[in-house]
Amino acid sequence: MNEPALPTPASADGAAVRPAVVPPRLRPGDTVAVVCPCGPPDPAQLRRGAGVLEELGLKVVMGEHALDRDRYLAGSDADRAADLQRAWCDPAVAAVFCGRGGYGASRILHLIDWEAMRAAGPKTLVGSSDVTALHQAFAVELGLASLFGPMPACDVLSGPAGSEPRTLEHLAAALFGEPGPITGDRVVVPGRAVAPVTGGNLSLLAALCGTPYQMRARGRIVLLEDIAEEPYRIDRMLTQLLRSGSLDGAAGFALGSWVGCGDPYPTLVERLAPLGVPVIAGLPVGHGTPQFSVQLGALGAIDAESCSLTGSLTDPGKAPWVRT
């Protein structure tokens, strides 16, 4: 017997929470740009990462200032913003990859000409960690889904031993087709949810509170992950999100990797379980190995029975538990 799909969650005024616009899938032969809006990459690793993208059949162009360095930043704020905007507004470019995370994306949000970015049409932005600031800004300013995934100058794609196979396979599926479900290793709160996915790196989401790009979780599945944060700091950041209203009305939570965070689960359970929505954990998303890709803004489904997050749904009726 068929099981009904859950309806798309509603906002506080009863209106449906609509997914963001999902950009077209890439095709072999497409041109992609690599820019560095955050921290400075290792030059050799960035070159290897560009080679990995070329092996996927993509043509790669590099941002003019990708190898600049200004302390802990990949060049000046103005140059990093200009590289990102130039790449996005180039009609020959189908996707923009951020070279690495680190710090700095939040410093350039006010320097971007968002009207020009909107005029360029929908494209794919790829990145994670500090790039969370850009994902939030793209959602607010462009209404556009973007890919939270591995970056060219990171070990899972361009380490000395080569790309981590599962990471590369899932990234390719997310870029060119339909990625498979992402399975975690523990259920915190059972249940199911179908909703657009939001979130990203916990530290960045907390830092964006009080800005125009503060996360609003109402009617959405929230992805959270972080690295090298002690449990008390995770507690502090979750408390900030809770007290600011950022997590009000969340449809569910998908918890990714917590590399170097000790044992964060007592804190995560204490702060999130009382919200009474499905929570699954241990998903290979974020800073660990492998690193799978999640389309933020697109419709997703949490199924605690299989402890999985299925992303990029085109229809709530395609939730994984709906059998035909």
PDB file of N, CA and C in Angstrom, residues 45-58 60 152 156-159 162-163 168 171:
ATOM      1  N   GLN A  45      47.970  22.491  -4.256  1.00  0.00           N
ATOM      2  CA  GLN A  45      46.720  21.776  -4.026  1.00  0.00           C
ATOM      3  C   GLN A  45      45.604  22.352  -4.890  1.00  0.00           C
ATOM      4  N   LEU A  46      45.582  23.670  -5.052  1.00  0.00           N
ATOM      5  CA  LEU A  46      44.566  24.282  -5.896  1.00  0.00           C
ATOM      6  C   LEU A  46      44.715  23.811  -7.344  1.00  0.00           C
ATOM      7  N   ARG A  47      45.961  23.709  -7.818  1.00  0.00           N
ATOM      8  CA  ARG A  47      46.180  23.219  -9.183  1.00  0.00           C
ATOM      9  C   ARG A  47      45.723  21.770  -9.321  1.00  0.00           C
ATOM     10  N   ARG A  48      46.020  20.948  -8.310  1.00  0.00           N
ATOM     11  CA  ARG A  48      45.549  19.554  -8.369  1.00  0.00           C
ATOM     12  C   ARG A  48      44.025  19.497  -8.378  1.00  0.00           C
ATOM     13  N   GLY A  49      43.399  20.346  -7.559  1.00  0.00           N
ATOM     14  CA  GLY A  49      41.940  20.362  -7.518  1.00  0.00           C
ATOM     15  C   GLY A  49      41.337  20.779  -8.846  1.00  0.00           C
ATOM     16  N   ALA A  50      41.953  21.761  -9.510  1.00  0.00           N
ATOM     17  CA  ALA A  50      41.480  22.149 -10.840  1.00  0.00           C
ATOM     18  C   ALA A  50      41.609  20.983 -11.809  1.00  0.00           C
ATOM     19  N   GLY A  51      42.682  20.209 -11.661  1.00  0.00           N
ATOM     20  CA  GLY A  51      42.862  19.030 -12.503  1.00  0.00           C
ATOM     21  C   GLY A  51      41.781  17.985 -12.277  1.00  0.00           C
ATOM     22  N   VAL A  52      41.353  17.843 -11.032  1.00  0.00           N
ATOM     23  CA  VAL A  52      40.271  16.894 -10.723  1.00  0.00           C
ATOM     24  C   VAL A  52      38.993  17.312 -11.443  1.00  0.00           C
ATOM     25  N   LEU A  53      38.689  18.606 -11.422  1.00  0.00           N
ATOM     26  CA  LEU A  53      37.491  19.084 -12.121  1.00  0.00           C
ATOM     27  C   LEU A  53      37.619  18.860 -13.631  1.00  0.00           C
ATOM     28  N   GLU A  54      38.813  19.046 -14.146  1.00  0.00           N
ATOM     29  CA  GLU A  54      39.019  18.803 -15.582  1.00  0.00           C
ATOM     30  C   GLU A  54      38.834  17.329 -15.927  1.00  0.00           C
ATOM     31  N   GLU A  55      39.229  16.449 -15.004  1.00  0.00           N
ATOM     32  CA  GLU A  55      39.032  15.012 -15.239  1.00  0.00           C
ATOM     33  C   GLU A  55      37.557  14.633 -15.243  1.00  0.00           C
ATOM     34  N   LEU A  56      36.711  15.480 -14.645  1.00  0.00           N
ATOM     35  CA  LEU A  56      35.268  15.263 -14.703  1.00  0.00           C
ATOM     36  C   LEU A  56      34.680  15.748 -16.027  1.00  0.00           C
ATOM     37  N   GLY A  57      35.523  16.308 -16.873  1.00  0.00           N
ATOM     38  CA  GLY A  57      35.059  16.780 -18.172  1.00  0.00           C
ATOM     39  C   GLY A  57      34.719  18.253 -18.219  1.00  0.00           C
ATOM     40  N   LEU A  58      35.129  19.004 -17.187  1.00  0.00           N
ATOM     41  CA  LEU A  58      34.842  20.425 -17.121  1.00  0.00           C
ATOM     42  C   LEU A  58      36.042  21.250 -17.574  1.00  0.00           C
ATOM     43  N   VAL A  60      38.155  24.548 -16.818  1.00  0.00           N
ATOM     44  CA  VAL A  60      38.370  25.324 -15.595  1.00  0.00           C
ATOM     45  C   VAL A  60      39.095  26.624 -15.901  1.00  0.00           C
ATOM     46  N   PRO A 152      38.004  22.489  -4.336  1.00  0.00           N
ATOM     47  CA  PRO A 152      39.202  22.030  -5.059  1.00  0.00           C
ATOM     48  C   PRO A 152      40.473  21.954  -4.216  1.00  0.00           C
ATOM     49  N   VAL A 156      40.176  16.057   0.584  1.00  0.00           N
ATOM     50  CA  VAL A 156      39.354  14.972   0.044  1.00  0.00           C
ATOM     51  C   VAL A 156      39.274  14.996  -1.481  1.00  0.00           C
ATOM     52  N   LEU A 157      39.564  16.151  -2.089  1.00  0.00           N
ATOM     53  CA  LEU A 157      39.589  16.208  -3.547  1.00  0.00           C
ATOM     54  C   LEU A 157      40.989  16.272  -4.121  1.00  0.00           C
ATOM     55  N   SER A 158      41.907  16.898  -3.399  1.00  0.00           N
ATOM     56  CA  SER A 158      43.219  17.154  -4.003  1.00  0.00           C
ATOM     57  C   SER A 158      44.374  16.899  -3.049  1.00  0.00           C
ATOM     58  N   GLY A 159      44.200  15.948  -2.139  1.00  0.00           N
ATOM     59  CA  GLY A 159      45.305  15.579  -1.264  1.00  0.00           C
ATOM     60  C   GLY A 159      46.408  14.873  -2.045  1.00  0.00           C
ATOM     61  N   GLY A 162      45.517  11.767  -3.842  1.00  0.00           N
ATOM     62  CA  GLY A 162      44.443  11.833  -4.814  1.00  0.00           C
ATOM     63  C   GLY A 162      43.087  12.030  -4.165  1.00  0.00           C
ATOM     64  N   SER A 163      42.051  12.036  -4.975  1.00  0.00           N
ATOM     65  CA  SER A 163      40.698  12.273  -4.482  1.00  0.00           C
ATOM     66  C   SER A 163      40.170  11.077  -3.705  1.00  0.00           C
ATOM     67  N   LEU A 168      34.313  12.146  -4.433  1.00  0.00           N
ATOM     68  CA  LEU A 168      34.301  12.563  -5.833  1.00  0.00           C
ATOM     69  C   LEU A 168      33.070  12.009  -6.550  1.00  0.00           C
ATOM     70  N   LEU A 171      30.029  14.041  -5.440  1.00  0.00           N
ATOM     71  CA  LEU A 171      30.088  15.384  -6.005  1.00  0.00           C
ATOM     72  C   LEU A 171      29.701  15.361  -7.479  1.00  0.00           C
TER      73      LEU A 171
END
